[in-house]
mmCIF file of C-alpha atoms in Angstrom:
data_model
loop_
_atom_site.group_PDB
_atom_site.id
_atom_site.type_symbol
_atom_site.label_atom_id
_atom_site.label_comp_id
_atom_site.label_asym_id
_atom_site.label_seq_id
_atom_site.Cartn_x
_atom_site.Cartn_y
_atom_site.Cartn_z
ATOM 1 C CA MET G 1 12.835 53.809 78.671
ATOM 2 C CA LYS G 2 13.961 56.915 80.614
ATOM 3 C CA LYS G 3 16.616 54.776 82.825
ATOM 4 C CA TRP G 4 18.154 54.282 79.658
ATOM 5 C CA ILE G 5 18.478 57.155 78.037
ATOM 6 C CA GLY G 6 19.467 58.978 80.902
ATOM 7 C CA ALA G 7 22.441 56.031 82.001
ATOM 8 C CA LEU G 8 23.885 56.451 77.972
ATOM 9 C CA PHE G 9 23.679 60.428 78.457
ATOM 10 C CA ALA G 10 26.050 59.940 81.556
ATOM 11 C CA LEU G 11 28.166 57.786 79.641
ATOM 12 C CA VAL G 12 28.723 60.108 76.947
ATOM 13 C CA LEU G 13 28.973 62.629 79.633
ATOM 14 C CA ILE G 14 31.825 60.590 81.238
ATOM 15 C CA ILE G 15 34.017 59.919 78.187
ATOM 16 C CA GLY G 16 33.880 63.281 77.071
ATOM 17 C CA VAL G 17 35.148 64.549 80.266
ATOM 18 C CA LEU G 18 38.002 62.382 80.314
ATOM 19 C CA ALA G 19 38.646 62.753 76.876
ATOM 20 C CA ALA G 20 39.510 66.431 77.436
ATOM 21 C CA CYS G 21 41.404 65.352 80.288
ATOM 22 C CA GLY G 22 43.511 62.846 77.957
ATOM 23 C CA PRO G 23 47.170 63.397 76.639
ATOM 24 C CA GLU G 24 47.271 67.242 76.004
ATOM 25 C CA ASP G 25 47.002 67.853 79.890
ATOM 26 C CA GLU G 26 49.880 64.967 80.281
ATOM 27 C CA THR G 27 51.130 67.625 77.663
ATOM 28 C CA GLU G 28 50.761 70.308 79.964
ATOM 29 C CA GLU G 29 52.094 67.976 83.375
ATOM 30 C CA ALA G 30 54.747 67.129 81.464
ATOM 31 C CA ALA G 31 56.566 70.864 80.787
ATOM 32 C CA THR G 32 55.988 71.893 84.978
ATOM 33 C CA GLU G 33 58.009 70.777 87.445
ATOM 34 C CA SER G 34 56.872 71.869 91.021
ATOM 35 C CA ASN G 35 58.892 74.275 93.172
ATOM 36 C CA SER G 36 59.794 72.554 96.957
ATOM 37 C CA ASP G 37 56.808 75.272 98.406
ATOM 38 C CA GLY G 38 53.910 73.209 96.012
ATOM 39 C CA SER G 39 53.844 76.173 93.256
ATOM 40 C CA GLU G 40 54.917 75.332 89.607
ATOM 41 C CA SER G 41 58.158 75.801 88.304
ATOM 42 C CA ALA G 42 57.886 77.840 85.199
ATOM 43 C CA ASP G 43 58.520 76.153 81.853
ATOM 44 C CA LYS G 44 61.901 74.320 81.102
ATOM 45 C CA PRO G 45 63.942 75.804 78.628
ATOM 46 C CA GLU G 46 66.061 73.177 76.719
ATOM 47 C CA LYS G 47 69.426 74.948 77.480
ATOM 48 C CA LEU G 48 70.778 77.709 79.443
ATOM 49 C CA ILE G 49 73.401 79.941 78.185
ATOM 50 C CA VAL G 50 76.258 80.943 81.284
ATOM 51 C CA TRP G 51 78.822 83.801 80.291
ATOM 52 C CA GLU G 52 82.003 81.837 82.491
ATOM 53 C CA ASP G 53 84.937 83.548 83.518
ATOM 54 C CA GLN G 54 87.935 83.286 80.087
ATOM 55 C CA ASP G 55 90.103 80.401 80.943
ATOM 56 C CA LYS G 56 87.592 78.357 83.954
ATOM 57 C CA GLY G 57 85.534 76.850 81.776
ATOM 58 C CA ALA G 58 86.542 73.547 82.716
ATOM 59 C CA ALA G 59 85.770 74.241 85.891
ATOM 60 C CA LEU G 60 81.896 74.583 85.156
ATOM 61 C CA GLU G 61 81.587 71.678 83.401
ATOM 62 C CA ASP G 62 80.878 69.070 85.778
ATOM 63 C CA ALA G 63 78.797 70.709 88.204
ATOM 64 C CA ALA G 64 76.742 71.295 84.423
ATOM 65 C CA ALA G 65 77.273 67.972 83.299
ATOM 66 C CA LYS G 66 75.141 67.280 87.086
ATOM 67 C CA PHE G 67 72.765 69.685 86.630
ATOM 68 C CA GLU G 68 71.745 68.733 83.335
ATOM 69 C CA GLU G 69 71.545 65.464 84.398
ATOM 70 C CA GLU G 70 69.130 66.075 87.493
ATOM 71 C CA TYR G 71 66.921 68.328 85.969
ATOM 72 C CA GLY G 72 67.366 67.969 82.177
ATOM 73 C CA ILE G 73 68.322 70.848 81.358
ATOM 74 C CA LYS G 74 71.830 71.437 79.372
ATOM 75 C CA ILE G 75 74.124 74.160 80.028
ATOM 76 C CA GLU G 76 75.802 75.478 77.888
ATOM 77 C CA TYR G 77 78.330 78.235 77.945
ATOM 78 C CA GLN G 78 80.787 80.750 77.031
ATOM 79 C CA GLU G 79 84.275 82.326 78.232
ATOM 80 C CA TYR G 80 84.365 86.533 78.662
ATOM 81 C CA ASN G 81 87.559 87.974 80.245
ATOM 82 C CA ILE G 82 85.083 88.983 83.224
ATOM 83 C CA THR G 83 86.556 92.905 83.929
ATOM 84 C CA GLU G 84 84.268 92.965 79.989
ATOM 85 C CA MET G 85 80.849 91.165 81.054
ATOM 86 C CA GLN G 86 79.488 95.010 81.240
ATOM 87 C CA GLU G 87 80.528 95.760 77.837
ATOM 88 C CA ASN G 88 79.283 92.369 76.148
ATOM 89 C CA MET G 89 75.687 92.393 77.983
ATOM 90 C CA ALA G 90 75.108 95.698 76.412
ATOM 91 C CA LEU G 91 76.093 94.259 73.073
ATOM 92 C CA ASP G 92 74.240 90.794 73.278
ATOM 93 C CA GLY G 93 71.656 91.651 76.192
ATOM 94 C CA ASN G 94 68.778 91.465 73.263
ATOM 95 C CA THR G 95 70.386 89.360 70.678
ATOM 96 C CA GLU G 96 70.230 85.407 70.828
ATOM 97 C CA SER G 97 73.496 85.432 71.964
ATOM 98 C CA ALA G 98 72.337 86.879 75.235
ATOM 99 C CA PRO G 99 72.867 84.717 78.746
ATOM 100 C CA ASP G 100 71.216 83.805 81.379
ATOM 101 C CA VAL G 101 73.428 83.979 83.784
ATOM 102 C CA VAL G 102 76.639 85.911 84.376
ATOM 103 C CA THR G 103 79.562 85.883 86.503
ATOM 104 C CA MET G 104 80.784 89.344 87.340
ATOM 105 C CA SER G 105 82.967 90.673 90.194
ATOM 106 C CA HIS G 106 80.804 92.421 92.696
ATOM 107 C CA ASP G 107 81.644 95.834 92.476
ATOM 108 C CA GLY G 108 79.851 95.267 88.928
ATOM 109 C CA VAL G 109 76.489 94.728 90.634
ATOM 110 C CA GLY G 110 75.257 98.562 90.686
ATOM 111 C CA PRO G 111 76.058 99.550 87.117
ATOM 112 C CA SER G 112 74.655 96.523 85.762
ATOM 113 C CA VAL G 113 71.257 96.830 88.289
ATOM 114 C CA VAL G 114 71.509 100.724 87.359
ATOM 115 C CA LYS G 115 71.670 99.274 83.357
ATOM 116 C CA GLY G 116 68.720 96.667 84.086
ATOM 117 C CA TYR G 117 71.380 93.251 83.020
ATOM 118 C CA ILE G 118 70.585 91.829 85.939
ATOM 119 C CA ALA G 119 68.251 90.688 87.936
ATOM 120 C CA PRO G 120 67.336 90.605 92.447
ATOM 121 C CA ILE G 121 67.442 86.454 93.908
ATOM 122 C CA GLU G 122 65.712 85.268 96.669
ATOM 123 C CA VAL G 123 66.969 81.997 98.199
ATOM 124 C CA SER G 124 66.391 80.770 101.706
ATOM 125 C CA GLU G 125 68.504 81.102 104.213
ATOM 126 C CA ASP G 126 69.999 77.488 104.284
ATOM 127 C CA VAL G 127 71.879 78.444 100.675
ATOM 128 C CA LEU G 128 72.760 81.883 101.707
ATOM 129 C CA SER G 129 74.156 80.379 105.421
ATOM 130 C CA GLN G 130 76.939 78.430 103.744
ATOM 131 C CA TYR G 131 79.118 81.154 102.487
ATOM 132 C CA THR G 132 80.469 83.854 104.983
ATOM 133 C CA GLU G 133 78.670 87.885 105.545
ATOM 134 C CA SER G 134 80.763 89.613 104.038
ATOM 135 C CA SER G 135 80.705 87.914 100.414
ATOM 136 C CA VAL G 136 76.755 87.872 100.629
ATOM 137 C CA GLU G 137 76.883 91.591 101.449
ATOM 138 C CA ALA G 138 78.977 92.479 98.013
ATOM 139 C CA PHE G 139 76.089 91.857 96.168
ATOM 140 C CA GLU G 140 73.579 93.848 97.952
ATOM 141 C CA TYR G 141 72.347 96.627 95.942
ATOM 142 C CA GLU G 142 69.743 99.105 97.459
ATOM 143 C CA GLY G 143 67.982 96.351 99.615
ATOM 144 C CA ASN G 144 67.740 94.031 97.153
ATOM 145 C CA LEU G 145 70.300 90.711 96.384
ATOM 146 C CA TYR G 146 71.981 90.140 93.177
ATOM 147 C CA GLY G 147 73.609 87.367 93.544
ATOM 148 C CA LEU G 148 75.676 84.004 94.904
ATOM 149 C CA PRO G 149 79.603 83.942 95.675
ATOM 150 C CA LYS G 150 81.827 81.717 94.256
ATOM 151 C CA ALA G 151 85.150 83.163 94.903
ATOM 152 C CA THR G 152 87.173 85.810 97.016
ATOM 153 C CA GLU G 153 90.320 87.794 96.890
ATOM 154 C CA THR G 154 92.474 90.315 97.897
ATOM 155 C CA PRO G 155 95.976 91.219 97.425
ATOM 156 C CA VAL G 156 98.610 89.212 99.879
ATOM 157 C CA PHE G 157 102.524 89.431 100.627
ATOM 158 C CA ILE G 158 104.105 86.521 98.370
ATOM 159 C CA TYR G 159 107.579 85.971 99.251
ATOM 160 C CA ASN G 160 110.537 83.583 97.688
ATOM 161 C CA LYS G 161 111.436 80.931 100.539
ATOM 162 C CA GLU G 162 114.864 81.201 99.334
ATOM 163 C CA LEU G 163 115.605 85.118 99.911
ATOM 164 C CA LEU G 164 113.676 84.980 102.969
ATOM 165 C CA PRO G 165 113.201 82.828 105.805
ATOM 166 C CA GLU G 166 110.910 84.380 108.169
ATOM 167 C CA VAL G 167 107.699 87.059 106.836
ATOM 168 C CA PRO G 168 107.918 90.527 108.759
ATOM 169 C CA GLU G 169 105.362 91.823 110.579
ATOM 170 C CA THR G 170 106.130 95.134 109.847
ATOM 171 C CA LEU G 171 106.624 96.941 106.236
ATOM 172 C CA ASP G 172 109.269 98.727 108.062
ATOM 173 C CA GLU G 173 111.394 96.036 108.340
ATOM 174 C CA ILE G 174 110.522 95.006 104.931
ATOM 175 C CA TYR G 175 111.908 98.636 103.496
ATOM 176 C CA GLU G 176 114.561 98.705 105.584
ATOM 177 C CA LEU G 177 115.642 94.640 103.497
ATOM 178 C CA SER G 178 114.952 96.893 99.932
ATOM 179 C CA GLN G 179 116.898 100.019 101.344
ATOM 180 C CA GLU G 180 120.075 96.554 101.458
ATOM 181 C CA LYS G 181 119.244 96.100 98.391
ATOM 182 C CA LEU G 182 120.391 98.992 96.704
ATOM 183 C CA ASN G 183 122.899 99.283 94.242
ATOM 184 C CA SER G 184 122.470 95.851 93.122
ATOM 185 C CA ASP G 185 120.453 94.014 90.259
ATOM 186 C CA GLU G 186 118.391 92.353 93.090
ATOM 187 C CA TYR G 187 115.506 94.351 95.368
ATOM 188 C CA GLY G 188 113.477 93.800 98.126
ATOM 189 C CA PHE G 189 109.952 94.065 97.939
ATOM 190 C CA LEU G 190 108.060 95.221 94.944
ATOM 191 C CA ALA G 191 104.173 96.865 94.318
ATOM 192 C CA ILE G 192 102.450 98.139 91.810
ATOM 193 C CA TRP G 193 101.278 100.867 94.407
ATOM 194 C CA ASP G 194 100.732 103.234 90.611
ATOM 195 C CA ASP G 195 97.318 101.268 90.378
ATOM 196 C CA PHE G 196 94.763 102.762 93.087
ATOM 197 C CA TYR G 197 93.573 99.313 93.075
ATOM 198 C CA HIS G 198 96.749 98.087 94.754
ATOM 199 C CA ALA G 199 97.386 100.789 96.345
ATOM 200 C CA HIS G 200 94.192 101.858 98.097
ATOM 201 C CA GLY G 201 95.785 99.217 101.619
ATOM 202 C CA ILE G 202 98.132 102.096 102.275
ATOM 203 C CA PHE G 203 95.676 104.945 101.636
ATOM 204 C CA HIS G 204 93.243 103.115 104.315
ATOM 205 C CA GLY G 205 96.147 102.225 106.483
ATOM 206 C CA PHE G 206 95.969 105.603 106.992
ATOM 207 C CA GLY G 207 93.020 106.536 106.846
ATOM 208 C CA GLY G 208 91.822 108.008 103.792
ATOM 209 C CA TYR G 209 89.156 106.628 102.284
ATOM 210 C CA VAL G 210 86.872 106.258 99.086
ATOM 211 C CA PHE G 211 83.553 107.451 99.847
ATOM 212 C CA GLY G 212 81.758 107.522 102.929
ATOM 213 C CA GLY G 213 78.513 106.077 105.354
ATOM 214 C CA ASN G 214 78.879 102.293 104.315
ATOM 215 C CA ASN G 215 81.062 103.340 100.744
ATOM 216 C CA ASP G 216 77.821 104.590 99.331
ATOM 217 C CA ASP G 217 77.708 108.110 99.999
ATOM 218 C CA SER G 218 79.586 109.558 96.647
ATOM 219 C CA SER G 219 79.310 113.174 98.036
ATOM 220 C CA ASP G 220 82.219 112.217 101.136
ATOM 221 C CA ILE G 221 85.196 111.683 99.201
ATOM 222 C CA GLY G 222 87.940 110.654 101.661
ATOM 223 C CA LEU G 223 90.466 110.170 99.159
ATOM 224 C CA ASP G 224 92.484 114.227 99.859
ATOM 225 C CA ASN G 225 92.208 114.565 103.804
ATOM 226 C CA GLU G 226 95.267 114.437 105.517
ATOM 227 C CA GLN G 227 95.717 110.942 106.419
ATOM 228 C CA ALA G 228 95.193 110.077 102.792
ATOM 229 C CA VAL G 229 98.062 112.337 101.970
ATOM 230 C CA GLU G 230 100.549 111.229 104.414
ATOM 231 C CA ALA G 231 99.083 108.092 102.662
ATOM 232 C CA LEU G 232 100.743 109.162 99.163
ATOM 233 C CA GLU G 233 103.492 110.295 101.427
ATOM 234 C CA TYR G 234 105.096 106.891 101.816
ATOM 235 C CA ILE G 235 103.983 105.730 98.628
ATOM 236 C CA GLN G 236 106.381 108.412 96.866
ATOM 237 C CA LYS G 237 108.736 107.873 98.912
ATOM 238 C CA TRP G 238 110.069 103.755 98.290
ATOM 239 C CA TYR G 239 109.706 105.356 94.643
ATOM 240 C CA GLU G 240 111.904 108.845 95.137
ATOM 241 C CA GLU G 241 114.815 105.985 96.507
ATOM 242 C CA GLY G 242 114.831 103.926 94.206
ATOM 243 C CA LEU G 243 113.165 101.127 95.710
ATOM 244 C CA PHE G 244 110.732 100.422 93.189
ATOM 245 C CA PRO G 245 113.099 100.101 89.726
ATOM 246 C CA SER G 246 111.668 102.982 86.903
ATOM 247 C CA GLY G 247 109.973 100.442 84.748
ATOM 248 C CA ILE G 248 107.111 99.250 87.689
ATOM 249 C CA ILE G 249 104.705 102.275 86.189
ATOM 250 C CA GLY G 250 102.250 102.504 83.801
ATOM 251 C CA GLU G 251 100.989 99.660 81.690
ATOM 252 C CA THR G 252 104.064 97.713 81.688
ATOM 253 C CA SER G 253 104.176 97.850 85.628
ATOM 254 C CA ASN G 254 102.327 94.478 86.496
ATOM 255 C CA ASP G 255 104.547 92.825 83.415
ATOM 256 C CA GLN G 256 107.570 93.882 85.192
ATOM 257 C CA MET G 257 107.352 93.648 88.679
ATOM 258 C CA ASN G 258 106.264 89.762 88.000
ATOM 259 C CA GLY G 259 109.022 89.347 85.814
ATOM 260 C CA LEU G 260 111.262 90.602 88.557
ATOM 261 C CA PHE G 261 109.821 88.232 90.634
ATOM 262 C CA LYS G 262 109.597 84.670 88.865
ATOM 263 C CA GLN G 263 113.285 85.680 87.853
ATOM 264 C CA GLY G 264 114.405 85.349 91.478
ATOM 265 C CA LYS G 265 115.543 89.230 91.361
ATOM 266 C CA ALA G 266 113.185 90.577 93.916
ATOM 267 C CA VAL G 267 112.508 89.424 97.801
ATOM 268 C CA ALA G 268 108.323 89.380 97.881
ATOM 269 C CA VAL G 269 105.806 91.069 96.138
ATOM 270 C CA GLN G 270 102.347 92.557 96.760
ATOM 271 C CA ASN G 271 99.856 90.323 94.802
ATOM 272 C CA GLY G 272 96.404 88.160 94.365
ATOM 273 C CA PRO G 273 96.091 84.365 94.344
ATOM 274 C CA TRP G 274 95.566 85.071 90.638
ATOM 275 C CA ALA G 275 99.906 84.956 90.630
ATOM 276 C CA PHE G 276 99.799 81.882 92.717
ATOM 277 C CA ASN G 277 99.813 79.207 89.916
ATOM 278 C CA ASP G 278 102.111 81.467 87.421
ATOM 279 C CA TYR G 279 104.582 81.815 90.073
ATOM 280 C CA ARG G 280 104.743 78.277 91.662
ATOM 281 C CA ASN G 281 104.985 77.422 87.249
ATOM 282 C CA ALA G 282 107.786 80.242 86.734
ATOM 283 C CA GLY G 283 109.852 77.368 89.249
ATOM 284 C CA ILE G 284 109.977 80.018 92.740
ATOM 285 C CA ASP G 285 108.953 78.575 95.858
ATOM 286 C CA ILE G 286 106.671 80.883 97.224
ATOM 287 C CA GLY G 287 105.625 81.747 100.891
ATOM 288 C CA ILE G 288 102.388 83.269 101.269
ATOM 289 C CA ALA G 289 101.132 85.310 103.906
ATOM 290 C CA PRO G 290 98.387 88.383 105.030
ATOM 291 C CA MET G 291 99.852 91.591 104.362
ATOM 292 C CA PRO G 292 102.956 93.232 107.271
ATOM 293 C CA ASN G 293 101.616 96.057 109.243
ATOM 294 C CA LEU G 294 102.233 99.618 108.025
ATOM 295 C CA PRO G 295 104.527 102.050 110.360
ATOM 296 C CA ASN G 296 101.766 103.056 111.987
ATOM 297 C CA GLY G 297 100.316 100.026 113.217
ATOM 298 C CA GLU G 298 97.870 99.689 111.079
ATOM 299 C CA PRO G 299 97.069 96.399 108.536
ATOM 300 C CA VAL G 300 97.109 97.564 104.979
ATOM 301 C CA GLY G 301 93.556 97.610 103.858
ATOM 302 C CA THR G 302 94.064 96.339 100.483
ATOM 303 C CA PHE G 303 90.742 96.292 98.466
ATOM 304 C CA MET G 304 88.738 92.943 98.506
ATOM 305 C CA GLY G 305 86.574 91.489 95.163
ATOM 306 C CA VAL G 306 84.334 89.082 95.210
ATOM 307 C CA LYS G 307 83.159 87.007 91.810
ATOM 308 C CA GLY G 308 80.172 85.711 92.254
ATOM 309 C CA TRP G 309 76.965 84.533 89.896
ATOM 310 C CA PHE G 310 74.085 86.536 88.475
ATOM 311 C CA VAL G 311 70.122 85.884 87.053
ATOM 312 C CA THR G 312 70.186 87.903 83.300
ATOM 313 C CA ASN G 313 67.080 90.089 82.844
ATOM 314 C CA PHE G 314 67.444 89.437 79.137
ATOM 315 C CA LYS G 315 65.539 85.600 79.249
ATOM 316 C CA ASP G 316 62.443 84.125 80.535
ATOM 317 C CA ASN G 317 64.347 81.313 82.514
ATOM 318 C CA GLN G 318 64.675 83.721 85.569
ATOM 319 C CA GLU G 319 63.975 80.898 87.851
ATOM 320 C CA TRP G 320 65.461 78.197 86.280
ATOM 321 C CA ALA G 321 68.940 80.418 85.773
ATOM 322 C CA GLN G 322 68.440 80.830 89.511
ATOM 323 C CA LYS G 323 68.102 77.196 90.158
ATOM 324 C CA PHE G 324 71.192 76.709 88.245
ATOM 325 C CA VAL G 325 73.129 79.819 90.049
ATOM 326 C CA GLU G 326 72.181 77.687 93.377
ATOM 327 C CA PHE G 327 73.450 74.478 92.784
ATOM 328 C CA VAL G 328 76.786 75.738 91.000
ATOM 329 C CA ALA G 329 77.474 77.996 93.776
ATOM 330 C CA ASN G 330 76.909 75.213 96.194
ATOM 331 C CA GLU G 331 79.085 73.618 98.747
ATOM 332 C CA GLU G 332 79.755 70.840 96.735
ATOM 333 C CA ASN G 333 80.195 72.208 93.485
ATOM 334 C CA ALA G 334 82.501 75.363 95.006
ATOM 335 C CA LYS G 335 85.155 73.443 96.110
ATOM 336 C CA VAL G 336 85.640 71.525 92.749
ATOM 337 C CA ARG G 337 85.959 75.342 91.325
ATOM 338 C CA TYR G 338 88.743 75.488 94.307
ATOM 339 C CA GLU G 339 90.537 72.140 93.071
ATOM 340 C CA LEU G 340 90.325 73.267 89.406
ATOM 341 C CA THR G 341 91.096 76.604 89.677
ATOM 342 C CA GLY G 342 92.696 78.045 92.983
ATOM 343 C CA GLU G 343 89.962 80.304 93.102
ATOM 344 C CA ILE G 344 89.290 80.367 96.606
ATOM 345 C CA PRO G 345 84.827 79.402 97.746
ATOM 346 C CA PRO G 346 84.366 81.613 100.782
ATOM 347 C CA LEU G 347 83.331 79.040 101.889
ATOM 348 C CA VAL G 348 81.825 79.071 106.134
ATOM 349 C CA SER G 349 82.653 75.097 106.266
ATOM 350 C CA LEU G 350 86.264 75.609 104.846
ATOM 351 C CA LEU G 351 86.986 78.592 107.301
ATOM 352 C CA GLU G 352 85.970 76.392 109.898
ATOM 353 C CA ASP G 353 87.715 73.540 108.473
ATOM 354 C CA GLU G 354 91.442 73.804 110.032
ATOM 355 C CA GLN G 355 93.318 71.124 108.190
ATOM 356 C CA TRP G 356 92.061 72.835 105.005
ATOM 357 C CA VAL G 357 93.582 75.776 106.463
ATOM 358 C CA SER G 358 96.873 74.874 106.749
ATOM 359 C CA GLU G 359 97.117 72.900 103.852
ATOM 360 C CA ASN G 360 96.329 75.234 101.696
ATOM 361 C CA GLU G 361 98.707 78.309 102.563
ATOM 362 C CA GLY G 362 97.390 80.934 99.945
ATOM 363 C CA ALA G 363 94.349 80.563 100.740
ATOM 364 C CA ALA G 364 94.296 80.357 104.027
ATOM 365 C CA ALA G 365 96.701 84.413 103.900
ATOM 366 C CA VAL G 366 93.493 85.321 101.886
ATOM 367 C CA MET G 367 90.915 84.985 104.279
ATOM 368 C CA ALA G 368 93.205 86.143 106.755
ATOM 369 C CA GLN G 369 93.518 88.964 104.482
ATOM 370 C CA SER G 370 90.461 89.946 103.846
ATOM 371 C CA GLU G 371 89.515 90.310 107.755
ATOM 372 C CA SER G 372 90.993 93.814 107.316
ATOM 373 C CA ALA G 373 90.717 94.032 103.549
ATOM 374 C CA VAL G 374 87.682 96.738 102.195
ATOM 375 C CA ALA G 375 85.279 95.975 99.635
ATOM 376 C CA MET G 376 85.366 97.667 96.655
ATOM 377 C CA PRO G 377 82.422 100.175 96.159
ATOM 378 C CA SER G 378 80.132 98.934 93.820
ATOM 379 C CA ILE G 379 77.711 101.866 93.570
ATOM 380 C CA PRO G 380 78.532 103.206 89.600
ATOM 381 C CA GLU G 381 80.114 106.487 90.547
ATOM 382 C CA MET G 382 83.409 104.184 91.807
ATOM 383 C CA ALA G 383 83.805 104.336 87.911
ATOM 384 C CA GLU G 384 84.964 107.617 88.436
ATOM 385 C CA ILE G 385 87.921 106.955 91.144
ATOM 386 C CA TRP G 386 90.065 105.131 89.183
ATOM 387 C CA ASP G 387 92.196 106.544 85.840
ATOM 388 C CA PRO G 388 92.406 110.357 88.628
ATOM 389 C CA MET G 389 93.959 108.379 91.250
ATOM 390 C CA GLN G 390 96.197 106.725 89.013
ATOM 391 C CA ALA G 391 96.976 110.169 87.040
ATOM 392 C CA ALA G 392 97.713 111.465 91.030
ATOM 393 C CA ILE G 393 100.096 108.903 92.214
ATOM 394 C CA GLN G 394 101.708 108.356 89.095
ATOM 395 C CA THR G 395 103.167 112.016 88.468
ATOM 396 C CA VAL G 396 103.595 111.889 92.300
ATOM 397 C CA ALA G 397 106.066 108.688 91.365
ATOM 398 C CA THR G 398 107.654 110.347 88.913
ATOM 399 C CA GLY G 399 108.452 113.650 90.741
ATOM 400 C CA LYS G 400 105.905 116.048 88.427
ATOM 401 C CA ALA G 401 103.629 116.585 92.044
ATOM 402 C CA GLU G 402 103.759 116.430 95.394
ATOM 403 C CA PRO G 403 100.966 114.607 97.194
ATOM 404 C CA LYS G 404 98.941 117.201 98.394
ATOM 405 C CA GLU G 405 98.068 119.396 95.348
ATOM 406 C CA ALA G 406 97.274 116.307 93.560
ATOM 407 C CA LEU G 407 94.713 114.701 95.608
ATOM 408 C CA GLU G 408 93.078 117.420 95.945
ATOM 409 C CA GLU G 409 93.111 117.943 91.587
ATOM 410 C CA ALA G 410 92.249 114.239 91.896
ATOM 411 C CA VAL G 411 89.443 114.963 93.717
ATOM 412 C CA GLN G 412 87.599 117.809 92.232
ATOM 413 C CA LEU G 413 88.359 115.747 88.865
ATOM 414 C CA ILE G 414 86.167 112.812 90.609
ATOM 415 C CA LYS G 415 83.825 114.729 91.680
ATOM 416 C CA GLN G 416 82.810 116.881 88.655
ATOM 417 C CA ASN G 417 82.901 113.341 86.547
ATOM 418 C CA ILE G 418 79.847 112.350 89.304
ATOM 419 C CA GLU G 419 78.223 115.298 88.702
ATOM 420 C CA THR G 420 78.717 114.574 84.746
ATOM 421 C CA ASN G 421 78.354 111.149 84.315
ATOM 422 C CA HIS G 422 75.523 110.385 87.145
ATOM 423 C CA GLY G 423 73.556 113.843 87.812
ATOM 424 C CA GLY G 424 74.706 114.949 90.846
ATOM 425 C CA THR G 425 75.992 112.945 94.034
ATOM 426 C CA ASN G 426 74.336 110.548 96.632
#
């Protein structure tokens, strides 16, 4: 009798244990997924919100569909002007519309970290090894990595093949060609050097610099040193001698330059890969090359920008957001993006592919120019550089000030603004 009661009691216990491990545990198990290291992933969200660059959404759709098929998570994307991402995050960061993933240029990393918008990521060496070292370094801030690259860009030399059969080796040759075009309705070489983004290459090539250290020491500003003054004197003569038309200054300078080139009235321009298709669509047979060297023999040290994908701090889906960042930035999806947008991915495999380089003149020129380029400083103090430097160059270009005076005033204002807006210098 006792044996029968004991067996019955044991059976009840077994049934109870099985019931406790029933449908509820199966539901919990289904809601999680194991990572490659054996740990469990966070609960899957139904969707991730991605903020994409304006007019680039079509390039995201293929990767988004593949990600949804593999992970069962829908990607909902919205397009914004990439220069306004931080403003939009400030407005929508605490709303239901807040993004899980955003795209930005690397110079927005520092400000976004300080404001708490983006989160650091940790990825394997296998992932990082897909990209050029400089493009990854562009997303590092105070020892942490904050994004993965999707495209690199820097201004290059774009010329009309019908008007210029051979690329000159130096800007002196271009200068002489521009002088020959004086007193006609055509121009030689055009550049919007009144904008410091485009003028930086001249300053750097002559020996000026923005910040000391690794472009992160805002207590050391080299934009009014002797070499920087020499650079602005070089820029000044292009305006003084009428080699740049009067319309190529101020807010309309970019439109004026592009208009003349697309009309076949300019031999060459300095511009970036974002302009390639626009010029081709205008019927111009363009050639693309790295910038010719300066008169001192030094390369034009253009600013390099790297666009990337970033995980935000706005949602609880950061683990899955990082999965998508790694997925959308991988070699396969980056190549598809290049074919659809012309944005040049900094992939090691492409740099090593001689056939790809030979078949993609523009991309090859950007990559070659990037070897001499300087990544824009990503520290928040960089925001104080643009307006004073633009004002300095424009006052010189319009004959209202001399280079030394204008640059000294600009640097003084930059230092004051850094003190006021950033609590001093690094």
